[in-house]
Each structure stands twice: as structure tokens, then as C-alpha cells.
Coordinates of C-alpha atoms and ligand atoms in Angstrom, one line a residue:
X1 CA 47.8 -35.1 -130.2
X2 CA 50.9 -35.3 -128.0
X3 CA 52.7 -38.7 -127.9
X4 CA 52.0 -39.3 -124.2
X5 CA 48.3 -39.0 -124.9
X6 CA 48.5 -41.5 -127.7
X7 CA 50.3 -43.9 -125.4
X8 CA 47.8 -43.3 -122.7
X9 CA 45.0 -44.1 -125.0
X10 CA 46.6 -47.3 -126.1
X11 CA 46.4 -48.2 -122.4
X12 CA 42.7 -47.2 -122.4
X13 CA 42.2 -49.5 -125.4
X14 CA 44.0 -52.4 -123.8
X15 CA 41.8 -52.0 -120.8
X16 CA 38.7 -52.3 -122.9
X17 CA 38.3 -56.0 -123.2
X18 CA 36.4 -56.9 -120.1
X19 CA 33.3 -55.7 -118.3
X20 CA 30.3 -54.7 -120.4
X21 CA 27.5 -54.8 -117.9
X22 CA 26.3 -51.3 -118.8
X23 CA 22.9 -51.5 -120.5
X24 CA 23.0 -51.4 -124.3
X25 CA 20.0 -49.2 -124.7
X26 CA 22.0 -46.2 -126.0
X27 CA 23.2 -48.1 -129.1
X28 CA 19.7 -47.8 -130.5
X29 CA 19.9 -44.1 -130.2
X30 CA 23.2 -43.9 -132.2
X31 CA 22.0 -46.2 -135.0
X32 CA 18.7 -44.5 -135.4
X33 CA 20.6 -41.4 -136.2
X34 CA 22.9 -43.1 -138.7
X35 CA 20.3 -44.9 -140.8
X36 CA 18.1 -41.9 -141.5
X37 CA 17.2 -42.6 -145.1
X38 CA 17.3 -40.2 -147.9
X39 CA 15.9 -41.2 -151.3
X40 CA 15.3 -38.2 -153.5
X41 CA 14.0 -39.0 -156.9
X42 CA 16.7 -37.3 -158.8
X43 CA 20.1 -38.1 -157.3
X44 CA 22.9 -35.6 -157.9
X45 CA 26.4 -36.4 -156.9
X46 CA 29.7 -34.6 -157.7
X47 CA 27.5 -32.0 -159.5
X48 CA 26.1 -34.5 -162.0
X49 CA 22.6 -35.9 -162.4
X50 CA 23.4 -39.6 -162.0
X51 CA 20.3 -40.9 -164.0
X52 CA 21.8 -39.5 -167.2
X53 CA 24.8 -41.8 -167.0
X54 CA 25.8 -45.4 -166.5
X55 CA 27.5 -45.1 -163.2
X56 CA 30.6 -47.4 -162.6
X57 CA 32.0 -47.4 -159.1
X58 CA 35.2 -49.2 -158.1
X59 CA 38.3 -48.7 -156.1
X60 CA 41.9 -48.3 -157.2
X61 CA 43.6 -51.7 -157.3
X62 CA 47.3 -52.4 -157.0
X63 CA 49.0 -51.7 -160.3
X64 CA 46.1 -49.5 -161.6
X65 CA 46.9 -46.3 -163.4
X66 CA 44.6 -43.6 -164.6
X67 CA 45.3 -44.5 -168.2
X68 CA 44.7 -48.3 -167.6
X69 CA 41.4 -47.6 -165.9
X70 CA 40.2 -45.5 -168.9
X71 CA 41.5 -48.2 -171.3
X72 CA 39.7 -50.9 -169.5
X73 CA 36.6 -48.9 -169.9
X74 CA 36.8 -48.7 -173.7
X75 CA 38.7 -45.5 -174.3
X76 CA 41.6 -45.6 -176.7
X77 CA 45.1 -44.4 -176.5
X78 CA 45.2 -41.2 -178.5
X79 CA 42.2 -39.9 -176.6
X80 CA 43.6 -41.2 -173.2
X81 CA 46.9 -39.3 -174.0
X82 CA 44.9 -36.1 -174.6
X83 CA 43.0 -36.5 -171.4
X84 CA 46.1 -37.0 -169.4
X85 CA 47.8 -34.0 -171.1
X86 CA 44.7 -31.9 -170.4
X87 CA 44.4 -32.9 -166.8
X88 CA 48.1 -33.1 -165.6
X89 CA 48.5 -29.5 -164.6
X90 CA 45.6 -29.6 -162.1
X91 CA 45.5 -33.2 -161.1
X92 CA 48.4 -35.4 -160.3
X93 CA 47.4 -38.7 -161.8
X94 CA 50.2 -40.5 -160.1
X95 CA 48.6 -39.7 -156.7
X96 CA 45.9 -42.3 -157.1
X97 CA 46.1 -44.5 -154.0
X98 CA 45.2 -48.2 -153.8
X99 CA 41.9 -48.8 -152.0
X100 CA 40.5 -45.3 -152.7
X101 CA 37.1 -45.1 -154.5
X102 CA 36.6 -43.8 -158.0
X103 CA 33.5 -43.3 -160.1
X104 CA 33.1 -43.3 -163.9
X105 CA 30.2 -41.6 -165.5
X106 CA 29.6 -43.4 -168.8
X107 CA 27.5 -42.4 -171.7
X108 CA 24.3 -44.3 -172.4
X109 CA 24.3 -43.1 -175.9
X110 CA 26.7 -45.6 -177.5
X111 CA 26.9 -49.4 -177.1
X112 CA 30.5 -49.2 -175.8
X113 CA 29.3 -47.0 -172.9
X114 CA 32.5 -45.0 -172.9
X115 CA 33.3 -42.9 -169.8
X116 CA 32.8 -39.1 -170.0
X117 CA 34.0 -38.4 -166.5
X118 CA 36.3 -39.8 -163.9
X119 CA 35.9 -38.9 -160.2
X120 CA 38.5 -39.8 -157.6
X121 CA 37.9 -39.6 -153.8
X122 CA 41.1 -39.3 -151.8
X123 CA 39.0 -39.2 -148.6
X124 CA 35.3 -39.2 -147.6
X125 CA 34.9 -35.5 -148.1
X126 CA 37.1 -34.3 -151.0
X127 CA 36.8 -35.3 -154.6
X128 CA 38.4 -34.6 -157.9
X129 CA 36.4 -34.6 -161.2
X130 CA 38.2 -35.1 -164.5
X131 CA 35.5 -34.3 -167.1
X132 CA 36.4 -35.2 -170.7
X133 CA 33.0 -35.0 -172.3
X134 CA 34.4 -32.2 -174.5
X135 CA 37.8 -30.9 -173.7
X136 CA 39.4 -32.1 -170.5
X137 CA 38.4 -30.2 -167.4
X138 CA 39.5 -30.8 -163.8
X139 CA 37.3 -29.7 -160.9
X140 CA 37.8 -30.1 -157.2
X141 CA 35.0 -30.3 -154.8
X142 CA 33.9 -31.2 -151.3
X143 CA 30.9 -33.3 -150.3
X144 CA 28.3 -31.5 -148.3
X145 CA 29.1 -32.0 -144.6
X146 CA 26.4 -31.6 -142.0
X147 CA 27.3 -31.2 -138.4
X148 CA 25.0 -32.8 -135.9
X149 CA 25.4 -31.9 -132.2
X150 CA 25.1 -34.7 -129.7
X151 CA 25.3 -35.1 -126.0
X152 CA 26.6 -38.1 -124.0
X153 CA 27.2 -38.8 -120.3
X154 CA 28.3 -41.7 -118.3
X155 CA 29.5 -43.1 -115.0
X156 CA 32.9 -44.9 -115.4
X157 CA 32.9 -48.5 -114.4
X158 CA 36.0 -49.6 -116.2
X159 CA 37.5 -47.0 -118.6
X160 CA 36.2 -44.0 -120.4
X161 CA 36.6 -45.9 -123.7
X162 CA 34.4 -48.8 -122.6
X163 CA 31.8 -46.5 -121.1
X164 CA 31.5 -44.6 -124.4
X165 CA 31.6 -47.8 -126.4
X166 CA 28.7 -49.2 -124.4
X167 CA 26.7 -46.2 -125.6
X168 CA 27.6 -46.8 -129.3
X169 CA 29.9 -43.8 -129.4
X170 CA 33.1 -43.5 -131.2
X171 CA 36.4 -44.1 -129.4
X172 CA 37.5 -40.8 -130.9
X173 CA 35.4 -39.0 -128.2
X174 CA 37.6 -40.8 -125.6
X175 CA 40.7 -39.7 -127.5
X176 CA 39.7 -36.1 -127.7
X177 CA 38.5 -36.0 -124.0
X178 CA 41.8 -37.4 -122.7
X179 CA 43.6 -34.9 -124.9
X180 CA 41.6 -32.0 -123.4
X181 CA 42.1 -33.3 -119.8
X182 CA 45.7 -34.5 -120.2
X183 CA 46.9 -31.9 -117.7
X184 CA 44.0 -32.1 -115.4
X185 CA 43.0 -35.7 -115.0
X186 CA 45.3 -38.7 -115.1
X187 CA 43.4 -41.2 -117.2
X188 CA 45.7 -44.0 -115.9
X189 CA 44.1 -43.4 -112.6
X190 CA 40.6 -42.8 -113.6
X191 CA 38.3 -44.2 -110.9
X192 CA 35.2 -46.3 -110.8
X193 CA 32.5 -43.8 -110.2
X194 CA 34.2 -40.9 -112.0
X195 CA 31.5 -39.3 -114.2
X196 CA 31.5 -37.2 -117.4
X197 CA 29.2 -35.3 -119.7
X198 CA 30.2 -34.2 -123.2
X199 CA 28.7 -32.1 -126.0
X200 CA 30.3 -32.9 -129.4
X201 CA 29.6 -32.7 -133.1
X202 CA 29.5 -35.5 -135.6
X203 CA 30.0 -35.1 -139.4
X204 CA 27.5 -36.5 -141.9
X205 CA 28.2 -36.5 -145.6
X206 CA 25.2 -36.0 -147.9
X207 CA 23.0 -35.8 -144.8
X208 CA 23.3 -39.5 -144.2
X209 CA 26.8 -41.1 -144.2
X210 CA 28.5 -40.9 -140.9
X211 CA 31.9 -39.5 -141.3
X212 CA 33.3 -39.3 -137.8
X213 CA 33.6 -37.0 -134.9
X214 CA 34.1 -33.4 -135.7
X215 CA 35.0 -31.8 -132.3
X216 CA 34.2 -31.6 -128.6
X217 CA 32.4 -28.4 -127.9
X218 CA 32.3 -28.7 -124.1
X219 CA 32.8 -31.4 -121.4
X220 CA 32.5 -32.0 -117.8
X221 CA 34.5 -34.5 -115.8
X222 CA 34.2 -35.4 -112.2
X223 CA 37.3 -37.1 -110.9
X224 CA 37.5 -38.2 -107.3
X225 CA 34.7 -35.8 -106.5
X226 CA 36.4 -32.8 -108.1
X227 CA 34.7 -31.0 -111.0
X228 CA 36.4 -30.1 -114.2
X229 CA 34.6 -28.1 -116.9
X230 CA 36.1 -27.5 -120.3
X231 CA 34.8 -25.3 -123.1
X232 CA 36.3 -25.0 -126.6
X233 CA 37.1 -21.5 -127.5
X234 CA 38.9 -19.6 -130.2
X235 CA 41.1 -17.0 -128.7
X236 CA 42.5 -15.7 -131.9
X237 CA 40.4 -15.9 -135.0
X238 CA 43.1 -14.8 -137.4
X239 CA 45.7 -17.3 -136.2
X240 CA 42.9 -19.9 -135.4
X241 CA 44.2 -20.5 -131.9
X242 CA 41.7 -22.8 -130.2
X243 CA 42.0 -24.1 -126.7
X244 CA 39.9 -25.5 -123.9
X245 CA 39.3 -23.4 -120.8
X246 CA 37.4 -24.0 -117.6
X247 CA 34.4 -22.1 -116.2
X248 CA 36.7 -19.4 -114.9
X249 CA 38.5 -18.9 -118.2
X250 CA 41.6 -20.8 -117.0
X251 CA 43.5 -22.8 -119.6
X252 CA 43.0 -26.6 -119.1
X253 CA 46.6 -27.2 -120.2
X254 CA 48.3 -26.2 -117.0
X255 CA 52.0 -25.6 -117.0
X256 CA 54.0 -26.7 -114.0
X257 CA 54.6 -24.1 -111.3
X258 CA 58.2 -22.8 -111.7
X259 CA 59.0 -23.7 -108.1
X260 CA 57.5 -25.9 -105.4
X261 CA 58.1 -23.2 -102.8
X262 CA 57.3 -19.5 -102.9
X263 CA 59.9 -16.8 -102.1
X264 CA 62.7 -19.2 -102.4
X265 CA 66.0 -19.2 -104.2
X266 CA 67.7 -21.9 -106.2
X267 CA 70.7 -23.1 -104.2
X268 CA 71.8 -25.9 -106.6
X269 CA 70.7 -26.6 -110.1
X270 CA 70.3 -29.9 -112.0
X271 CA 73.9 -30.6 -113.0
X272 CA 75.2 -34.0 -114.2
X273 CA 78.8 -32.9 -113.8
X274 CA 78.7 -31.5 -110.3
X275 CA 81.9 -31.9 -108.3
X276 CA 81.8 -31.9 -104.5
X277 CA 84.8 -31.2 -102.3
X278 CA 83.3 -33.4 -99.6
X279 CA 83.5 -36.4 -101.9
X280 CA 87.1 -35.7 -102.9
X281 CA 86.1 -33.5 -105.8
X282 CA 84.6 -36.4 -107.6
X283 CA 81.6 -36.1 -110.0
X284 CA 78.4 -36.5 -108.0
X285 CA 75.6 -35.7 -110.5
X286 CA 72.8 -33.6 -109.0
X287 CA 69.6 -34.6 -110.7
X288 CA 67.4 -32.3 -108.7
X289 CA 67.0 -28.6 -108.3
X290 CA 67.4 -27.3 -104.7
X291 CA 65.2 -24.5 -103.5
X292 CA 66.5 -23.0 -100.3
X293 CA 63.8 -21.8 -97.9
X294 CA 63.3 -21.5 -94.2
X295 CA 62.2 -24.6 -92.3
X296 CA 58.4 -24.8 -92.2
X297 CA 57.8 -23.1 -95.6
X298 CA 54.9 -24.9 -97.3
X299 CA 55.9 -27.1 -100.3
X300 CA 53.5 -27.0 -103.2
X301 CA 52.7 -29.7 -105.8
X302 CA 53.8 -28.1 -109.0
X303 CA 50.9 -29.6 -111.0
X304 CA 47.7 -31.7 -110.5
X305 CA 48.4 -35.3 -109.8
X306 CA 48.2 -38.3 -107.6
X307 CA 50.5 -39.0 -104.7
X308 CA 52.3 -42.3 -105.5
X309 CA 54.9 -42.2 -102.7
X310 CA 55.0 -40.5 -99.3
X311 CA 57.6 -41.9 -97.0
X312 CA 60.8 -41.3 -95.0
X313 CA 63.8 -43.1 -96.5
X314 CA 67.6 -42.8 -96.4
X315 CA 69.2 -39.7 -97.9
X316 CA 65.8 -38.5 -99.2
X317 CA 64.5 -38.0 -95.7
X318 CA 60.8 -37.2 -95.7
X319 CA 59.7 -37.1 -99.3
X320 CA 56.6 -37.1 -101.6
X321 CA 56.3 -38.2 -105.2
X322 CA 53.4 -37.1 -107.4
X323 CA 52.5 -38.6 -110.7
X324 CA 50.9 -36.0 -113.0
X325 CA 50.1 -38.0 -116.1
X326 CA 51.6 -40.8 -118.2
X327 CA 54.7 -38.6 -118.8
X328 CA 55.5 -36.5 -115.8
X329 CA 56.2 -37.2 -112.2
X330 CA 57.7 -34.9 -109.6
X331 CA 59.4 -35.6 -106.2
X332 CA 60.1 -33.4 -103.2
X333 CA 62.8 -34.3 -100.7
X334 CA 64.0 -33.4 -97.2
X335 CA 60.7 -32.4 -95.8
X336 CA 60.2 -31.6 -92.2
X337 CA 56.8 -33.1 -92.3
X338 CA 54.6 -34.6 -95.0
X339 CA 51.0 -33.6 -95.4
X340 CA 49.7 -36.1 -98.0
X341 CA 49.2 -39.9 -98.3
X342 CA 49.7 -42.3 -101.1
X343 CA 46.6 -42.2 -103.3
X344 CA 45.7 -38.6 -102.5
X345 CA 44.8 -36.4 -105.4
X346 CA 46.5 -33.0 -105.3
X347 CA 45.9 -29.9 -107.3
X348 CA 48.5 -27.6 -108.6
X349 CA 49.5 -25.3 -105.7
X350 CA 48.2 -27.7 -102.9
X351 CA 50.5 -27.9 -99.9
X352 CA 52.0 -31.4 -99.7
X353 CA 54.5 -30.9 -96.9
X354 CA 56.9 -28.4 -95.2
X355 CA 60.6 -27.5 -95.8
X356 CA 63.0 -29.3 -93.5
X357 CA 66.4 -30.9 -93.2
X358 CA 65.6 -34.7 -93.1
X359 CA 68.0 -37.0 -95.0
X360 CA 71.3 -35.9 -96.5
X361 CA 71.2 -32.2 -96.5
X362 CA 73.5 -29.4 -95.2
X363 CA 70.7 -26.8 -94.9
X364 CA 67.0 -26.3 -95.1
X365 CA 65.8 -26.8 -98.7
X366 CA 63.6 -28.8 -100.9
X367 CA 65.3 -30.9 -103.5
X368 CA 62.8 -30.9 -106.4
X369 CA 63.1 -33.8 -108.9
X370 CA 61.4 -33.9 -112.2
X371 CA 60.8 -37.1 -114.1
X372 CA 59.9 -37.4 -117.7
X373 CA 59.1 -40.9 -119.0
X374 CA 60.9 -42.4 -116.0
X375 CA 64.1 -40.4 -116.5
X376 CA 65.2 -37.5 -114.3
X377 CA 65.5 -34.3 -116.3
X378 CA 66.1 -30.6 -115.8
X379 CA 62.6 -29.1 -115.5
X380 CA 64.0 -25.7 -116.7
X381 CA 65.1 -27.2 -120.0
X382 CA 61.8 -28.9 -120.8
X383 CA 59.5 -27.8 -123.5
X384 CA 56.5 -27.9 -121.2
X385 CA 53.0 -27.1 -122.4
X386 CA 52.1 -23.4 -122.2
X387 CA 49.0 -22.4 -120.4
X388 CA 48.0 -19.1 -122.0
X389 CA 45.1 -17.7 -120.1
X390 CA 42.3 -15.8 -121.8
X391 CA 43.2 -12.2 -121.9
X392 CA 41.2 -9.7 -119.8
X393 CA 39.7 -8.1 -122.9
X394 CA 38.3 -11.5 -124.1
X395 CA 37.3 -12.8 -120.7
X396 CA 33.9 -11.1 -120.5
X397 CA 33.1 -12.3 -124.0
X398 CA 34.2 -15.8 -123.1
X399 CA 32.1 -16.0 -119.9
X400 CA 29.1 -14.8 -121.9
X401 CA 29.7 -17.4 -124.6
X402 CA 30.0 -20.3 -122.2
X403 CA 26.9 -19.4 -120.0
X404 CA 24.3 -21.3 -122.1
X405 CA 26.7 -24.1 -122.9
X406 CA 27.3 -24.6 -119.2
X407 CA 23.6 -24.7 -118.6
X408 CA 23.3 -27.3 -121.4
X409 CA 26.0 -29.4 -119.8
X410 CA 24.5 -29.2 -116.4
X411 CA 21.2 -30.3 -117.7
X412 CA 22.5 -33.5 -119.2
X413 CA 21.5 -36.4 -117.0
X414 CA 23.6 -39.5 -116.3
X415 CA 22.3 -42.8 -117.9
X416 CA 21.2 -44.1 -114.5
X417 CA 19.1 -41.1 -113.9
X418 CA 17.2 -41.3 -117.2
X419 CA 13.7 -42.7 -117.4
X420 CA 12.7 -44.3 -120.7
X421 CA 10.5 -41.3 -121.6
X422 CA 13.3 -38.9 -121.1
X423 CA 15.5 -41.0 -123.3
X424 CA 13.1 -40.9 -126.2
X425 CA 12.8 -37.2 -125.7
X426 CA 16.5 -36.7 -125.7
X427 CA 16.9 -38.8 -128.8
X428 CA 14.5 -36.6 -130.6
X429 CA 16.2 -33.5 -129.4
X430 CA 19.5 -34.8 -130.6
X431 CA 18.2 -35.4 -134.0
X432 CA 16.8 -31.9 -134.2
X433 CA 20.1 -30.5 -133.2
X434 CA 21.5 -30.4 -136.7
X435 CA 23.3 -27.1 -136.4
X436 CA 24.8 -26.2 -139.7
X437 CA 25.1 -27.3 -143.2
X438 CA 28.2 -27.3 -145.4
X439 CA 30.7 -26.9 -142.7
X440 CA 33.8 -28.8 -142.1
X441 CA 37.2 -28.4 -140.6
Ligands
ZN501 ZN1 69.0 -31.7 -104.4

């Protein structure tokens, strides 16, 4: 996740404190799913039948070592030494982390109930078994992860985060959505009334323990009345290149246009050491890039964003400033005429004004300024996100793949449109939507 997205989400979090007048009815749906009970007669875990052992569960404490844990549980040193020696090639016993859970399977056959097996869980999915019932054996395993597909929708009243939270959904869905839409929708300027729909998968361990959000499969976002679809798609299965594309196979991560005017030439580049004869050959840094073009040539916004300034002022003349996201802002100077107002939402390539000679300029051009985190930089030296489109050969396959998913998205209703019967039906449908076993990322 890029840094700017993290920063942006922090803002979303900060904005979360107030306003919770959305009905709480969805919470029930989420918790029903999580508390599904599973009580088989013979419980197997980590590949062992638990009823054959005395099971000791604990977490690693500060100062604990593998040897001490075994010693505390009635093993003695020559044997501990042998276990450590036997395990050390396949398990780094120094890697035990404070707070992580471990399990000891102890024999019921002697009064000391000595352990036969040590199981360490570095995370909720992976585990390491050190079995010393006979000789020492180390096995690594993963808990069975079941993916459950879910749907959600909402109308934003405050922030995406709060809207999801009111439905009992993880903030990670908000994280992931703002990551997907980082180049399309400015989440700082999300509006009351913006709406979204999302299809995502959740992970459940051993069929019952919620283990977080897996991934967003598809989403729909309506911002200021504009529709933005996104579908997760793997464009290269050998390199595992996965990206989100819209309904026309366009990449959601849009790069900036190279220039704000077509058929132009660069007459002056970003140059911090520029010297100008007119000013006695003194250094007059040029923090913009000048594109010379005939008067009246349309000036295009180089990326999607919101107009934050549109004015005529001093040396800038007629200018427009567009904020694209938490990181990038662009500015266009010396316009003959401006076409947009403060607050307008513009898409990449939209005309925002026309080339002119207003302000300090010796000829018709647009001075293009590029701001990153509040500092003017050279757009040609930035490592801007690439927007690889789906290749022609894959496009047909992609459009075929998204067809049913788009139908599914379109069929999701907003909470306000749901009747209580529909809700129950959807809950059931969600629960039946367990799509695959034993899969994880
Ligand atoms: Zn300039």
C-alpha cells in the first residue's frame, strides 16, 4: 500500500468519531456468520487427535525460551538438549516471539504428564510442530482456510470507514477500497451521498475463526454522480501480476497525461538554476514546465481530481489548480479563459481552459506546475504509477470474466432499498457463498 494511501486512511480514521445514525441492523448479519458453531466429536488439530493428550495452551512470555518451556513442563536437560539438537536444522528456536501462542500435547500415560509435542503458531494460519514422542521431528503446516464471499453496500454519510463500520465490517475493506481507487476518487473529498458496492472474501480458519479480509473481488463507487467500476484481475499468471480494471478493461491506476495540451512542444523545463538575461542573468528558478501552443488550444487536466483554485492573479494570470489525491496537485497558468470552477470534479483529459498569454508571459503557453506533498517537483522525474492496460489478446477474456461479476454488483441493493425479507434472504445467500476450501494467499 503506497504511503499516501496510508496517510489518507489515517485521515479517514480520524474522521470516524462522530455520526453513527445509520441503523445497526447489519451488525447482526456479520456476527451470525462469525459464531457459526462447529463441535465435532473427535477434534483434530495440527494433525493430532486432541483427546489422546492433555492439551496445554499458553503464549510465549518475555524471557521464555524453548528449553525453559519444556523444563517447566517436566522434561529434563539431557532430553531437552537432544530435542533442541534434533530440531535446530528445521526450526529456529530463537524465533519464538513474545505473545504468540503455543500448544503442548502431553502424555496421559504417566503422572508427570510430560509433553510429547510442541506446537508454535507464529500467525493465525501457519504453525510449526516439534514432535519428540520418539526421535525429534519438525513439521510445518497451515491451518485450513476457508474463503467466504460477502457483499456490502452503503451510502456515505460521513466517511467510507464509518459507513462500513456501521455494518459491522472490517476497516480493512475501507483500506483496500481506497487503495484501489487512489487514482480515481479522492477520498479526502468523498461526498455525502456518494455510494458504493463491494464484493470481497473473508478468511475463516477451521471453518469458524474469523481471520480477516482476504481480498476485494470487485467494487463499484459512485462519486459526484460518476460511476467507477473495478474488477480484480490477474494479467500475468506466471508473474502473478494482479491489478484492478474498469468495465472497459482500463487500469484503475491512471498515470498522468504527459502534457496538458496536445500537439505542443516544451519551451522551458523545470529548472532550479535557470538564468534569465532580463533579470541581469540572475538565477530565477523555473518550477514549472512550459508547453508552447497557439492561443485557444484546449488545456486538459492531466489526471482525475477536484478543482481547488480557479482565479486570475498577478503573474499567474488566469490559472486553475487541481487536486488529484492526498499526494498530487497540478496547476495550469496563463490561460486565456478558464472553463471550470472551484469544487468541480474533472476527469483526466477534460478541458479546463484555453491557452493564452495572461500574467507574466512572453508568448502563448501553458505553464504546468506539478506538486507532490505540497512541494513543486519536475513531473518528468517522478516515479508515477504506471497504468498498464489489459493487452488486446487478454481483453476479450477479461470482458467475459467480469460479465457475471458486474451483474452481481449491479444486483446489490443499497441498505435503504432493502426490505427486511430481502435482508434475511441476502444473509442466507452470503452464508451459502463459501466458495473454496483450503485456499489462502
Ligand atoms: Zn512556466
